[in-house]
Coordinates of C-alpha atoms and ligand atoms in Angstrom, one line a residue:
M10 CA 79.6 101.6 104.1
E11 CA 78.3 99.8 106.6
L12 CA 80.2 97.8 109.2
D13 CA 79.0 94.7 110.7
P14 CA 80.7 94.4 114.1
D15 CA 79.5 90.7 114.7
R16 CA 80.6 89.6 111.4
L17 CA 83.9 91.3 112.2
L18 CA 84.3 90.1 115.6
T19 CA 83.6 86.3 114.9
A20 CA 86.0 86.3 111.7
A21 CA 88.8 88.1 114.0
A22 CA 88.4 85.2 116.4
A23 CA 89.5 82.8 114.3
F24 CA 92.8 84.3 113.8
P25 CA 94.6 85.0 117.4
P26 CA 97.5 86.9 117.5
P27 CA 100.9 85.1 118.2
E28 CA 102.1 85.7 121.8
G29 CA 104.9 88.1 122.1
V30 CA 105.5 89.4 118.6
H31 CA 105.2 92.9 117.7
F32 CA 104.8 93.4 113.8
A33 CA 106.2 96.5 112.1
Y34 CA 105.1 97.9 108.5
G35 CA 108.5 97.5 107.1
T36 CA 109.7 98.7 103.5
A37 CA 107.1 96.2 102.0
G38 CA 104.5 95.2 104.3
F39 CA 104.5 92.6 107.1
R40 CA 107.3 89.7 106.8
A41 CA 108.1 86.9 109.3
D42 CA 108.2 83.4 109.7
A43 CA 105.4 82.0 107.9
S44 CA 104.1 80.1 111.1
I45 CA 103.5 83.3 112.7
L46 CA 101.8 85.3 110.3
D47 CA 98.2 84.1 110.1
C48 CA 96.6 87.0 112.1
A49 CA 98.6 89.6 110.5
V50 CA 97.7 88.4 107.2
F51 CA 93.9 88.3 108.2
R52 CA 94.2 91.6 109.3
A53 CA 96.0 92.9 106.2
G54 CA 92.9 91.5 104.3
I55 CA 90.8 94.0 106.3
V56 CA 92.8 97.0 105.6
A57 CA 92.8 96.0 101.8
A58 CA 88.8 95.6 101.9
L59 CA 88.6 99.1 103.5
R60 CA 91.0 101.0 101.2
S61 CA 89.0 99.4 98.6
L62 CA 85.9 101.0 99.9
H63 CA 87.6 104.3 100.7
T64 CA 89.0 104.4 97.2
S65 CA 85.9 103.1 95.4
S66 CA 88.4 100.9 93.5
T67 CA 90.2 97.3 93.2
I68 CA 93.0 96.7 95.7
G69 CA 95.4 93.9 95.5
L70 CA 96.9 91.9 98.3
M71 CA 99.9 89.5 97.6
I72 CA 101.3 86.7 99.9
T73 CA 104.9 86.7 99.5
A74 CA 108.4 87.0 101.1
S75 CA 110.1 88.2 97.8
H76 CA 113.9 87.3 98.4
N77 CA 113.6 85.7 101.9
P78 CA 114.1 82.0 103.0
I79 CA 111.3 79.8 102.0
Q80 CA 109.9 79.4 105.4
D81 CA 109.1 82.9 105.6
N82 CA 106.3 84.8 104.3
G83 CA 104.7 88.3 103.8
V84 CA 102.0 90.6 102.8
K85 CA 102.2 93.6 100.7
I86 CA 98.9 95.4 99.6
A87 CA 99.0 97.1 95.9
D88 CA 97.0 100.5 96.1
C89 CA 94.7 101.5 93.0
N90 CA 97.0 102.8 90.7
G91 CA 98.9 99.3 91.1
D92 CA 101.7 101.3 93.3
M93 CA 102.4 100.4 96.8
L94 CA 99.7 100.8 99.7
C95 CA 99.5 105.0 100.3
Q96 CA 101.7 105.5 103.1
D97 CA 99.3 107.2 105.0
W98 CA 97.6 104.1 105.7
E99 CA 100.7 102.3 107.1
P100 CA 100.2 103.4 110.7
F101 CA 96.7 102.0 110.5
A102 CA 97.9 98.7 108.9
E103 CA 100.2 98.4 111.9
S104 CA 98.2 99.2 114.8
L105 CA 95.6 96.6 113.4
A106 CA 98.2 93.9 112.9
N107 CA 99.2 94.5 116.6
A108 CA 95.6 94.8 118.2
H109 CA 95.6 92.3 121.4
N110 CA 92.1 90.6 120.4
P111 CA 88.9 90.9 118.4
R112 CA 87.7 93.7 120.4
D113 CA 90.7 96.0 119.9
V114 CA 90.8 95.1 116.2
L115 CA 87.2 96.4 116.0
Q116 CA 88.1 99.7 118.0
V117 CA 91.3 100.6 116.0
I118 CA 89.2 100.2 112.8
L119 CA 86.3 102.4 114.3
D120 CA 88.9 104.9 115.5
F121 CA 90.3 104.9 112.0
I122 CA 87.1 105.4 110.3
H123 CA 85.8 108.3 112.6
K124 CA 89.3 110.1 112.3
G125 CA 89.4 110.0 108.5
N126 CA 86.0 111.0 107.7
F127 CA 85.4 107.6 106.2
F128 CA 81.8 107.1 106.0
N129 CA 81.4 110.3 104.0
S130 CA 83.3 109.2 100.9
A131 CA 83.3 105.3 101.2
A132 CA 81.8 103.1 98.6
S133 CA 79.4 100.3 99.7
S134 CA 80.8 97.6 97.8
G135 CA 84.6 97.0 96.8
R136 CA 87.0 94.1 95.6
V137 CA 90.3 93.0 96.4
L138 CA 92.3 91.0 94.1
L139 CA 94.5 88.0 96.2
G140 CA 97.7 86.6 94.7
R141 CA 100.6 84.6 96.2
D142 CA 104.0 83.3 95.1
T143 CA 104.8 79.5 95.3
R144 CA 105.9 79.3 99.0
P145 CA 103.9 76.2 100.5
S146 CA 102.4 78.4 103.2
G147 CA 101.1 80.6 100.7
V148 CA 97.8 78.6 100.4
R149 CA 97.0 78.8 104.2
L150 CA 97.7 82.6 104.0
L151 CA 95.8 83.4 101.0
N152 CA 92.8 82.1 102.8
A153 CA 93.3 84.0 106.0
A154 CA 93.5 87.5 103.8
R155 CA 90.7 86.1 102.0
Q156 CA 88.6 85.7 105.3
G157 CA 89.8 89.3 106.5
V158 CA 88.6 90.9 103.0
E159 CA 85.3 89.0 103.7
A160 CA 85.0 90.2 107.4
I161 CA 84.2 93.6 105.7
L162 CA 80.4 93.7 104.6
G163 CA 80.3 94.3 100.9
V164 CA 83.9 93.7 99.6
D165 CA 84.5 90.8 97.4
A166 CA 87.6 88.6 97.7
A167 CA 88.9 87.5 94.1
V168 CA 91.4 84.8 94.5
M169 CA 93.7 85.1 91.6
G170 CA 96.1 82.1 92.4
V171 CA 99.6 82.2 91.9
L172 CA 101.3 85.2 90.3
T173 CA 104.5 87.2 90.5
T174 CA 104.0 90.3 92.7
P175 CA 104.3 92.6 89.5
Q176 CA 101.8 90.9 87.7
L177 CA 99.3 91.6 90.6
H178 CA 99.9 95.2 90.7
W179 CA 99.5 95.2 87.2
M180 CA 96.3 93.4 87.4
V181 CA 94.9 96.0 89.9
R182 CA 96.0 99.1 87.7
A183 CA 94.5 97.5 84.7
S184 CA 91.1 96.7 86.3
N185 CA 90.7 100.2 87.7
R186 CA 91.2 101.7 84.6
G187 CA 88.5 99.7 83.0
H188 CA 91.1 97.7 80.6
G189 CA 91.5 94.1 80.5
A190 CA 92.9 93.0 83.7
S191 CA 93.8 89.0 83.2
E192 CA 96.7 87.4 83.4
Q193 CA 96.3 86.7 79.6
D194 CA 95.8 90.1 79.2
Y195 CA 99.3 91.2 81.1
Y196 CA 101.3 88.7 78.4
S197 CA 99.5 90.2 75.7
Q198 CA 100.3 93.7 76.3
L199 CA 103.7 93.2 77.4
S200 CA 104.4 91.0 73.9
H201 CA 102.5 93.5 71.9
G202 CA 104.9 96.4 72.9
F203 CA 107.9 94.2 72.8
K204 CA 106.8 93.1 69.0
C205 CA 106.5 96.7 68.2
L206 CA 109.5 97.8 69.4
L207 CA 111.5 95.1 67.6
E208 CA 109.5 96.0 64.3
M209 CA 110.6 99.5 64.8
K210 CA 114.1 98.9 64.9
P211 CA 116.0 101.2 62.4
P212 CA 117.6 99.2 59.6
G213 CA 121.1 98.0 60.5
K214 CA 120.7 97.9 64.2
G215 CA 121.0 94.8 66.1
L216 CA 123.8 92.6 67.7
I217 CA 126.9 92.0 65.5
T218 CA 127.0 88.7 66.8
P219 CA 124.5 86.2 66.4
W220 CA 121.9 86.6 69.1
D221 CA 121.6 83.7 71.6
G222 CA 118.9 85.0 74.5
F223 CA 119.5 85.1 77.8
I224 CA 120.1 82.3 80.7
V225 CA 117.5 83.0 83.4
D226 CA 117.8 81.8 86.9
G227 CA 114.3 81.6 88.2
A228 CA 115.5 81.7 91.7
N229 CA 113.1 78.3 92.1
G230 CA 110.1 81.0 92.4
V231 CA 106.9 82.0 90.7
G232 CA 109.1 84.0 87.9
A233 CA 110.1 80.8 86.2
S234 CA 107.1 79.3 85.2
K235 CA 105.4 83.0 84.2
L236 CA 108.7 83.7 82.3
S237 CA 108.0 80.5 80.4
R238 CA 104.6 81.6 79.6
L239 CA 105.7 84.7 78.2
Q240 CA 108.2 82.9 76.2
G241 CA 105.3 81.0 74.8
I242 CA 103.9 84.3 73.3
V243 CA 106.8 86.5 72.7
K244 CA 108.4 84.3 69.8
D245 CA 111.6 86.4 69.3
L246 CA 112.8 86.0 72.8
K247 CA 115.1 83.1 73.4
L248 CA 115.6 82.0 77.1
D249 CA 117.1 79.2 78.8
I250 CA 115.3 79.0 82.0
R251 CA 117.1 77.5 85.1
N252 CA 115.9 76.9 88.6
S253 CA 112.4 76.9 87.7
G254 CA 111.5 75.2 91.0
G255 CA 111.4 71.5 90.1
E256 CA 111.8 68.8 92.5
A257 CA 115.5 68.7 91.4
E258 CA 116.4 72.2 91.3
G259 CA 116.6 73.0 94.9
L260 CA 114.7 75.5 97.2
L261 CA 113.5 79.1 96.7
N262 CA 116.2 81.5 97.0
E263 CA 118.5 79.2 98.2
L264 CA 122.0 79.7 96.4
V265 CA 120.1 81.4 93.8
G266 CA 118.0 84.7 92.7
A267 CA 118.7 88.3 92.3
D268 CA 119.7 89.0 95.9
Y269 CA 122.3 86.2 96.1
V270 CA 123.7 87.1 93.0
Q271 CA 123.9 91.0 93.6
K272 CA 124.9 90.9 97.3
E273 CA 127.2 87.7 97.1
R274 CA 128.5 88.4 94.1
K275 CA 128.0 84.8 93.1
F276 CA 126.9 82.5 90.1
P277 CA 123.4 81.2 91.1
R278 CA 123.2 77.1 91.2
H279 CA 123.2 75.5 87.7
F280 CA 125.1 78.0 85.9
G281 CA 128.4 75.8 86.0
H282 CA 129.9 75.7 82.6
L283 CA 132.5 78.0 81.9
S284 CA 131.8 78.3 78.1
E285 CA 128.0 79.1 79.1
L286 CA 129.0 81.9 81.6
A287 CA 130.3 84.4 79.0
K288 CA 126.7 84.5 77.6
R289 CA 123.9 87.0 78.8
C290 CA 122.4 85.7 81.9
A291 CA 119.8 87.2 84.1
S292 CA 118.5 86.1 87.8
L293 CA 115.0 87.0 88.8
D294 CA 114.2 87.3 92.6
G295 CA 111.5 85.1 94.5
D296 CA 108.6 87.1 93.5
A297 CA 109.9 88.2 90.4
D298 CA 109.7 92.3 90.7
R299 CA 113.6 92.3 90.8
I300 CA 116.2 91.6 88.4
V301 CA 119.8 91.6 87.8
F302 CA 121.9 90.7 84.8
F303 CA 125.5 89.3 84.6
Y304 CA 128.4 87.4 82.6
G305 CA 131.5 85.4 83.3
E306 CA 134.8 86.9 82.4
Q307 CA 138.0 84.6 82.8
A308 CA 139.9 85.2 85.6
E309 CA 143.4 86.3 84.6
G310 CA 145.8 83.2 84.7
A311 CA 143.1 81.2 86.2
D312 CA 140.7 78.4 85.6
A313 CA 137.7 80.3 86.8
M314 CA 135.3 83.0 85.7
N315 CA 135.0 86.1 87.6
L316 CA 131.2 87.4 88.0
R317 CA 130.5 90.8 86.0
L318 CA 127.4 92.1 87.5
L319 CA 125.0 94.5 85.8
D320 CA 122.8 95.9 88.7
G321 CA 119.8 98.1 88.6
D322 CA 122.1 101.0 88.1
K323 CA 123.2 99.6 84.7
I324 CA 119.6 98.9 83.9
L325 CA 118.7 102.4 84.7
T326 CA 121.3 103.7 82.6
L327 CA 120.6 101.6 79.8
F328 CA 117.0 102.9 79.6
A329 CA 118.0 106.3 80.0
M330 CA 120.1 106.4 77.1
F331 CA 117.8 104.4 74.9
I332 CA 114.7 106.6 76.1
Q333 CA 116.7 109.4 75.6
N334 CA 117.7 108.5 72.3
Q335 CA 114.1 108.5 71.2
L336 CA 113.5 112.0 72.9
Q337 CA 116.3 113.4 70.8
E338 CA 115.5 111.8 67.6
L339 CA 111.9 113.1 68.2
C340 CA 112.9 116.9 69.3
S341 CA 115.6 117.3 67.0
E342 CA 113.2 117.2 63.8
V343 CA 109.8 117.7 65.3
H344 CA 110.3 121.4 66.7
E345 CA 107.0 121.8 67.8
F346 CA 106.7 119.0 70.3
P347 CA 106.6 120.0 73.8
A348 CA 109.4 119.9 76.0
I349 CA 109.8 116.5 77.9
N350 CA 110.7 116.5 81.5
L351 CA 113.0 113.4 81.7
G352 CA 114.4 112.4 85.1
V353 CA 115.9 109.5 86.9
V354 CA 115.6 108.3 90.7
Q355 CA 118.4 106.6 92.9
T356 CA 119.0 105.8 96.6
A357 CA 121.9 106.4 98.1
Y358 CA 123.1 102.8 97.3
A359 CA 123.5 103.6 93.7
N360 CA 127.0 103.3 92.9
G361 CA 128.5 106.9 92.4
A362 CA 130.0 106.1 88.9
S363 CA 126.4 105.5 87.9
T364 CA 124.9 108.9 89.2
R365 CA 127.8 110.8 87.5
F366 CA 127.3 109.1 84.3
L367 CA 124.0 109.8 84.2
K368 CA 124.5 113.8 85.2
E369 CA 127.6 114.2 83.4
N370 CA 127.4 112.0 80.6
L371 CA 123.8 111.9 79.8
G372 CA 123.1 115.4 81.3
I373 CA 119.7 113.9 82.9
Q374 CA 118.4 114.9 86.4
V375 CA 119.0 112.4 89.3
A376 CA 116.7 112.7 92.4
L377 CA 117.8 110.9 95.6
T378 CA 115.2 109.3 97.7
P379 CA 115.4 107.2 101.0
T380 CA 115.5 103.3 100.2
G381 CA 112.1 101.7 99.5
V382 CA 110.2 101.4 96.2
K383 CA 107.4 103.4 97.4
H384 CA 109.7 106.7 97.9
L385 CA 111.4 106.0 94.6
H386 CA 108.1 105.7 92.7
H387 CA 106.4 108.7 94.0
K388 CA 109.4 110.6 93.4
A389 CA 109.7 109.4 89.7
A390 CA 106.0 110.1 89.2
E391 CA 106.8 113.7 89.2
F392 CA 108.7 113.6 85.7
D393 CA 106.8 113.3 82.3
I394 CA 109.1 110.3 82.0
G395 CA 110.5 109.3 85.4
L396 CA 112.7 106.1 85.7
Y397 CA 113.7 104.7 89.2
F398 CA 115.9 101.8 90.0
E399 CA 117.4 100.4 93.3
A400 CA 120.8 99.1 92.9
N401 CA 119.4 95.6 93.8
G402 CA 117.6 95.7 90.3
H403 CA 114.0 96.8 91.5
G404 CA 112.8 99.6 89.2
T405 CA 110.5 100.9 86.4
V406 CA 109.7 103.6 83.8
L407 CA 107.0 105.7 84.6
L408 CA 105.0 107.6 81.6
K409 CA 102.6 110.4 82.9
E410 CA 99.1 109.9 81.8
E411 CA 99.2 113.4 80.3
F412 CA 102.5 112.8 78.4
L413 CA 100.8 109.5 77.0
Q414 CA 97.9 111.6 75.9
V415 CA 100.3 113.8 74.1
L416 CA 101.8 110.8 72.5
R417 CA 98.6 109.3 71.3
T418 CA 97.2 112.5 69.8
F419 CA 100.1 114.5 68.6
S420 CA 100.4 114.9 64.8
P421 CA 103.6 116.1 63.8
K422 CA 103.8 118.9 60.9
S423 CA 107.6 118.1 60.3
G424 CA 110.1 115.4 60.6
T425 CA 111.1 112.1 59.2
E426 CA 109.8 109.0 59.1
G427 CA 112.3 108.2 62.0
S428 CA 110.8 110.8 64.4
R429 CA 107.2 109.5 63.8
R430 CA 108.5 106.3 64.7
S431 CA 110.0 107.8 67.9
L432 CA 106.7 108.8 68.9
Q433 CA 105.3 105.3 68.5
R434 CA 108.2 103.7 70.2
L435 CA 107.6 105.7 73.3
Q436 CA 104.1 104.4 73.1
A437 CA 105.1 100.9 72.8
I438 CA 107.7 101.3 75.8
S439 CA 104.6 102.2 77.8
E440 CA 103.1 99.0 77.0
V441 CA 106.4 96.7 77.9
V442 CA 107.1 98.6 81.1
N443 CA 104.9 97.8 84.1
Q444 CA 103.7 101.2 85.6
G445 CA 102.7 99.8 88.8
I446 CA 106.0 98.6 90.5
G447 CA 109.2 97.0 89.2
D448 CA 108.8 93.9 87.1
A449 CA 111.4 91.3 86.1
L450 CA 109.6 89.9 83.1
S451 CA 109.0 93.3 81.6
V452 CA 112.8 94.7 82.5
L453 CA 114.0 91.7 80.7
L454 CA 112.0 92.6 77.7
L455 CA 113.2 96.0 77.7
V456 CA 116.8 95.4 78.0
E457 CA 116.7 92.9 75.3
V458 CA 115.0 95.7 73.1
A459 CA 117.4 98.7 74.3
L460 CA 120.3 96.1 73.6
Q461 CA 119.3 95.3 70.1
Y462 CA 118.7 99.2 69.3
M463 CA 122.0 99.9 70.7
G464 CA 123.6 97.2 68.8
W465 CA 125.2 96.0 72.3
S466 CA 126.5 92.8 73.6
I467 CA 126.2 92.7 77.3
Q468 CA 130.0 93.2 77.6
D469 CA 129.5 96.8 75.5
W470 CA 126.6 97.2 78.0
D471 CA 128.7 96.8 81.2
S472 CA 131.4 99.0 79.8
I473 CA 129.6 102.3 79.8
Y474 CA 131.1 103.2 83.0
T475 CA 132.8 101.4 85.6
D476 CA 131.7 100.5 89.2
L477 CA 133.3 102.2 91.9
P478 CA 134.5 99.2 93.9
S479 CA 131.9 99.3 97.3
R480 CA 131.4 97.1 100.2
Q481 CA 128.3 96.6 102.4
L482 CA 128.4 95.5 106.0
K483 CA 125.7 94.7 108.7
V484 CA 126.0 95.7 112.2
K485 CA 124.0 94.4 115.2
V486 CA 123.0 97.0 117.9
Q487 CA 120.6 97.4 120.8
D488 CA 118.2 99.6 119.1
R489 CA 118.4 100.2 115.6
T490 CA 115.7 102.7 115.7
L491 CA 118.3 105.3 117.5
I492 CA 119.9 106.1 114.3
K493 CA 118.5 108.8 112.7
T494 CA 119.2 110.1 109.2
T495 CA 118.8 113.1 106.9
D496 CA 119.3 114.2 103.4
A497 CA 117.8 110.8 101.6
E498 CA 119.7 108.7 104.6
T499 CA 123.1 110.1 103.4
R500 CA 123.8 111.6 106.5
V501 CA 123.2 110.7 110.3
T502 CA 122.1 113.0 112.9
H503 CA 122.0 110.7 115.7
P504 CA 124.1 109.4 117.5
L505 CA 125.7 112.6 117.8
N506 CA 129.4 112.5 116.8
L507 CA 129.0 109.8 114.4
Q508 CA 128.4 111.8 111.1
A509 CA 131.9 113.6 112.1
A510 CA 133.6 110.4 112.4
I511 CA 132.3 109.1 109.2
D512 CA 133.7 112.2 107.6
V513 CA 136.8 111.7 109.1
E514 CA 137.0 108.1 107.8
A515 CA 135.8 108.9 104.1
G516 CA 138.3 111.8 103.9
K517 CA 140.9 109.0 104.4
V518 CA 140.9 107.3 101.2
S519 CA 140.4 107.9 97.7
S520 CA 136.8 109.1 96.3
G521 CA 135.5 108.1 99.9
R522 CA 131.8 108.1 100.3
A523 CA 129.9 106.0 103.1
F524 CA 126.5 106.1 104.9
V525 CA 124.7 104.3 107.4
R526 CA 121.2 103.5 108.2
P527 CA 118.7 101.2 110.1
S528 CA 117.6 98.5 107.8
G529 CA 113.6 98.4 107.1
T530 CA 113.5 94.7 106.7
E531 CA 116.2 93.1 109.2
D532 CA 117.1 94.0 112.6
V533 CA 120.5 95.5 111.7
V534 CA 122.4 98.8 110.8
R535 CA 123.5 98.7 107.1
V536 CA 127.1 100.1 106.4
Y537 CA 127.8 101.2 102.8
A538 CA 131.2 102.4 101.6
E539 CA 132.7 102.9 98.4
A540 CA 136.1 104.2 97.2
G541 CA 138.6 104.7 94.6
T542 CA 140.0 100.8 95.4
Q543 CA 138.5 97.8 96.9
E544 CA 140.9 97.7 99.6
E545 CA 139.8 101.1 100.5
A546 CA 136.3 100.6 100.3
D547 CA 136.7 97.6 102.5
S548 CA 138.7 99.8 105.3
L549 CA 136.2 102.4 104.9
A550 CA 133.3 99.9 105.6
R551 CA 135.0 98.6 108.6
A552 CA 136.2 101.7 110.1
V553 CA 132.5 103.2 109.9
A554 CA 131.4 100.0 111.3
I555 CA 133.5 100.1 114.1
H556 CA 132.3 103.5 114.8
V557 CA 128.5 102.5 114.8
H558 CA 129.6 99.7 116.9
E559 CA 131.1 102.1 119.3
L560 CA 128.4 104.9 119.0
A561 CA 125.2 103.0 118.9
K562 CA 125.8 100.4 121.3
G563 CA 126.9 97.7 119.3
V564 CA 125.9 93.9 120.4
G565 CA 128.4 91.5 120.5
A566 CA 132.3 92.0 119.4
P567 CA 133.2 95.1 117.3
P568 CA 133.4 94.2 113.8
Ligands
GN1_16 C1 120.1 97.8 100.6 C2 119.3 97.1 100.4 O1 119.1 96.2 99.3 N1 118.0 97.2 100.7 C3 116.6 96.8 100.4 C4 116.0 96.1 101.8 O2 115.5 97.2 102.6 P1 116.5 97.7 104.0 O3 115.4 98.5 104.5 O4 117.6 98.0 103.4 O5 116.5 96.3 104.7 O6 114.9 95.4 101.2 C5 113.8 96.4 100.6 C6 112.5 95.5 100.1 O7 112.8 94.4 99.2 C7 114.6 97.0 99.4 O8 113.7 97.9 98.7 C8 115.7 97.7 99.7 O9 116.4 98.2 98.5
MG17 MG1 110.9 90.9 95.5

């Protein structure tokens, strides 16, 4: 590769940094009020371009702030396998975003290049795919990203336009594998896998009551229109899509979307009719990489509905059962089939009841990682089949390339038609799931398939285990980075004495569990508590929040 300093300096001069702002590479890239992001996005374009040269592959850059309000925006980079940017590059991305002027930008790049033997391995040409969600600021920021990419000699910026985040990740992965990588290819692959799975459903299986699809909350974001395109191709999917972002429907993420439903435990807007709420409902987030499911249950003696939430933990459990059933059918009959290592990955936010069910009822190994998809994804990739979900509905299923190869080439000597089918089903699952990152559209399809195979209503699915009551709180402190954690964020090491205080509080309630950690996306310390009753979970969360406030220099009045 060759760096053209003048080209870079001229391009960088058009994107001066905002005064007094420090950008941190958070859980998923840079996020801020859209008005101050141009410079950081331009520079993220440079990072993506260099990453493309370094890996000799196509890289992705997405303009979105996911579930955040419409005035915010952000930028995330998709790496060559379609997953999140390699973590070793995050400090570079952060230094570059915070460089004071064009000369510093050049210097940060030169230092990075020299340190990493970049010149020895880098290609001379590269390509970055650029996508954005529906935020009004997206057009301007995508242009800034394009200019950042093009500031690096030899790298092409391919503007893919409005996409969901997972679609962009999927395209990067497909393109680097030499597969068709257009948006149409994405719909074709998902719908093909879905159709095969439904066709291979064992006879007699299926919902007992007439199946009436899903009512889907599109969060007034990009997911709604993409889902309706998918619906046009997948004929067997009946959807009633609301909050599609039309003028009359409201603002992106305002009182709608997966984050709102999961955190507030409230029905999104335009889900008003009591009779409808008993049906199967789902909610996407603003960039459609998360999904949660829900339905309404008549509250006792009241003319109202309680929201019953089926979060990422329930989706994970459903998928684990479905896949385990396929493996069991296969292995019980085809004895020569190699042993398969199936594992699931959760974070400390996973409801304890889900973890217990997965371990004790299903006998599946459960790994725990820190919060953030980048951590879960890498852990899940260690298994032949690895499933991961955050409680907030972000997750997917990963099938190792070697395992897929076995599925493609294995020819069973024994076994029935059913076990042969299981082989094909596992292949079809790999077409439906997005192996780059969690994808609301593909999760919706796989949930439909799994429910049909189980013959379950949403209520049946909900009843596989009962969530332990939980509570989440936020505490403002002077400097949240002073909170240090260990053991996948389940224990605090600093400030001293805080962990001992949490242990004492957790011991006062039945089945008590609590932990605290600094948020990677907001300036708060998050508190999570779980216990045998809601009152106990609430009181445990509050007691822990008070300790955090006291021992970690809380701001304002104690909680
Ligand atoms: C408790 C919670 O929901 N945390 C979210 C949130 O991270 P924090 O680091 O907790 O702010 O945003 C992340 C990015 O979307 C997501 O991966 C994560 O699960
Ligand atoms: Mg999102």
